[in-house]
């Protein structure tokens, strides 16, 4: 039996983490390098000359040209935090190094913070992952499937019309022989209708893809938008899920549902599904780069705009 390259790859161990980011000074230097790799740049005028001063224990920089004052974390996803940078770095490490991911309550126990703080940290990090995945487009050979998060409520609608179900699309880009998946897109949609699918296709597929689906009626618009469309005879049973054109999308979908039920048990899919799905896609798309995931995600945190709690809670599952 061959060794799974993803499971057996070297990661970024705890001793390595504490050697690199175990103190506040080390975290500051790392974040500084990721935000300003070419040296300080004023966010207002792009000036390089500056003076530095301390206020309230924090280090600030004042641009010598426009006199604008800023700090390392101002204008980033870290803005406004009262937590030490090393706590944030440990959270990023835990959320990128674990195979099965980590819920906010588990993060709370590891970091020694309260549940509300852990929730904010977790959702800010997932928001950054969602923003990084928002512009991903698939090309070449693509497998697409429709699915739902959630289940039926007692006394509610049954089947596809259930008010407790969040429709989503999962798409996997693979090689021509379907030997291995490359990258995925997992995103909620309003419904499985032509309008939603046409919008999704325009944003998520490069021109002239070769797409494989189960033939759901809404997928007919793939042909109208210039893509080659193969409808698979999914029928039922195990053989249907292992068909060449559907295998990887079913593998990823199965892993996604097991992760959500095993790690989170339940999520508010009507409001936050986009973040949880983007988190799964972000981790999958970087599965061969475990040692790099912490600096990649921390750099993304430094480049994303602030997201205060009121904005964090006003989440939307849909694009636009």
PDB file of N, CA and C in Angstrom, residues 50 59 64 70 74 79 96 105 123 130 150 168 173 207 216 259 284 288 311:
ATOM      1  N   UNK A  50      10.605  57.484   8.356  1.00  0.00           N
ATOM      2  CA  UNK A  50       9.670  57.566   9.480  1.00  0.00           C
ATOM      3  C   UNK A  50      10.438  57.705  10.788  1.00  0.00           C
ATOM      4  N   UNK A  59       4.276  50.172  19.755  1.00  0.00           N
ATOM      5  CA  UNK A  59       5.235  50.914  18.934  1.00  0.00           C
ATOM      6  C   UNK A  59       4.505  51.513  17.736  1.00  0.00           C
ATOM      7  N   UNK A  64       7.600  60.641   7.874  1.00  0.00           N
ATOM      8  CA  UNK A  64       8.311  61.921   7.841  1.00  0.00           C
ATOM      9  C   UNK A  64       7.768  62.857   6.773  1.00  0.00           C
ATOM     10  N   UNK A  70       0.969  55.377  12.291  1.00  0.00           N
ATOM     11  CA  UNK A  70       0.421  54.036  12.117  1.00  0.00           C
ATOM     12  C   UNK A  70       1.191  53.066  13.003  1.00  0.00           C
ATOM     13  N   UNK A  74      -2.118  48.225  12.474  1.00  0.00           N
ATOM     14  CA  UNK A  74      -3.181  49.142  12.041  1.00  0.00           C
ATOM     15  C   UNK A  74      -3.559  48.853  10.591  1.00  0.00           C
ATOM     16  N   UNK A  79      -6.007  44.550  13.767  1.00  0.00           N
ATOM     17  CA  UNK A  79      -6.253  45.878  14.332  1.00  0.00           C
ATOM     18  C   UNK A  79      -7.224  45.806  15.508  1.00  0.00           C
ATOM     19  N   UNK A  96      -3.680  25.700  11.382  1.00  0.00           N
ATOM     20  CA  UNK A  96      -3.105  25.289  10.097  1.00  0.00           C
ATOM     21  C   UNK A  96      -2.336  23.982  10.180  1.00  0.00           C
ATOM     22  N   UNK A 105     -14.132  26.351  20.666  1.00  0.00           N
ATOM     23  CA  UNK A 105     -14.035  25.948  22.070  1.00  0.00           C
ATOM     24  C   UNK A 105     -12.731  25.207  22.350  1.00  0.00           C
ATOM     25  N   UNK A 123     -13.234  33.233  13.779  1.00  0.00           N
ATOM     26  CA  UNK A 123     -13.989  33.767  12.653  1.00  0.00           C
ATOM     27  C   UNK A 123     -13.193  34.819  11.877  1.00  0.00           C
ATOM     28  N   UNK A 130     -11.559  33.009   3.653  1.00  0.00           N
ATOM     29  CA  UNK A 130     -12.624  33.208   2.668  1.00  0.00           C
ATOM     30  C   UNK A 130     -12.236  34.273   1.648  1.00  0.00           C
ATOM     31  N   UNK A 150     -26.744  20.911   6.644  1.00  0.00           N
ATOM     32  CA  UNK A 150     -27.925  20.963   7.499  1.00  0.00           C
ATOM     33  C   UNK A 150     -28.898  19.848   7.177  1.00  0.00           C
ATOM     34  N   UNK A 168     -25.059  24.339  -1.576  1.00  0.00           N
ATOM     35  CA  UNK A 168     -23.684  24.696  -1.887  1.00  0.00           C
ATOM     36  C   UNK A 168     -23.230  23.964  -3.138  1.00  0.00           C
ATOM     37  N   UNK A 173     -10.870  20.695  -9.460  1.00  0.00           N
ATOM     38  CA  UNK A 173     -10.056  20.677 -10.677  1.00  0.00           C
ATOM     39  C   UNK A 173      -9.103  19.494 -10.606  1.00  0.00           C
ATOM     40  N   UNK A 207     -12.555  30.224 -18.953  1.00  0.00           N
ATOM     41  CA  UNK A 207     -13.235  29.861 -20.202  1.00  0.00           C
ATOM     42  C   UNK A 207     -12.901  28.448 -20.677  1.00  0.00           C
ATOM     43  N   UNK A 216     -27.868  17.546 -13.050  1.00  0.00           N
ATOM     44  CA  UNK A 216     -28.942  18.351 -12.470  1.00  0.00           C
ATOM     45  C   UNK A 216     -29.346  19.440 -13.463  1.00  0.00           C
ATOM     46  N   UNK A 259     -15.694  16.361   8.496  1.00  0.00           N
ATOM     47  CA  UNK A 259     -14.990  17.379   9.279  1.00  0.00           C
ATOM     48  C   UNK A 259     -15.967  18.255  10.045  1.00  0.00           C
ATOM     49  N   UNK A 284      -7.418  22.579   2.035  1.00  0.00           N
ATOM     50  CA  UNK A 284      -7.227  21.572   0.991  1.00  0.00           C
ATOM     51  C   UNK A 284      -6.281  22.081  -0.094  1.00  0.00           C
ATOM     52  N   UNK A 288      -0.255  20.421   0.477  1.00  0.00           N
ATOM     53  CA  UNK A 288       1.125  19.990   0.267  1.00  0.00           C
ATOM     54  C   UNK A 288       2.129  21.033   0.758  1.00  0.00           C
ATOM     55  N   UNK A 311     -19.205  43.773  12.251  1.00  0.00           N
ATOM     56  CA  UNK A 311     -19.099  43.360  10.844  1.00  0.00           C
ATOM     57  C   UNK A 311     -18.932  41.850  10.752  1.00  0.00           C
TER      58      UNK A 311
END
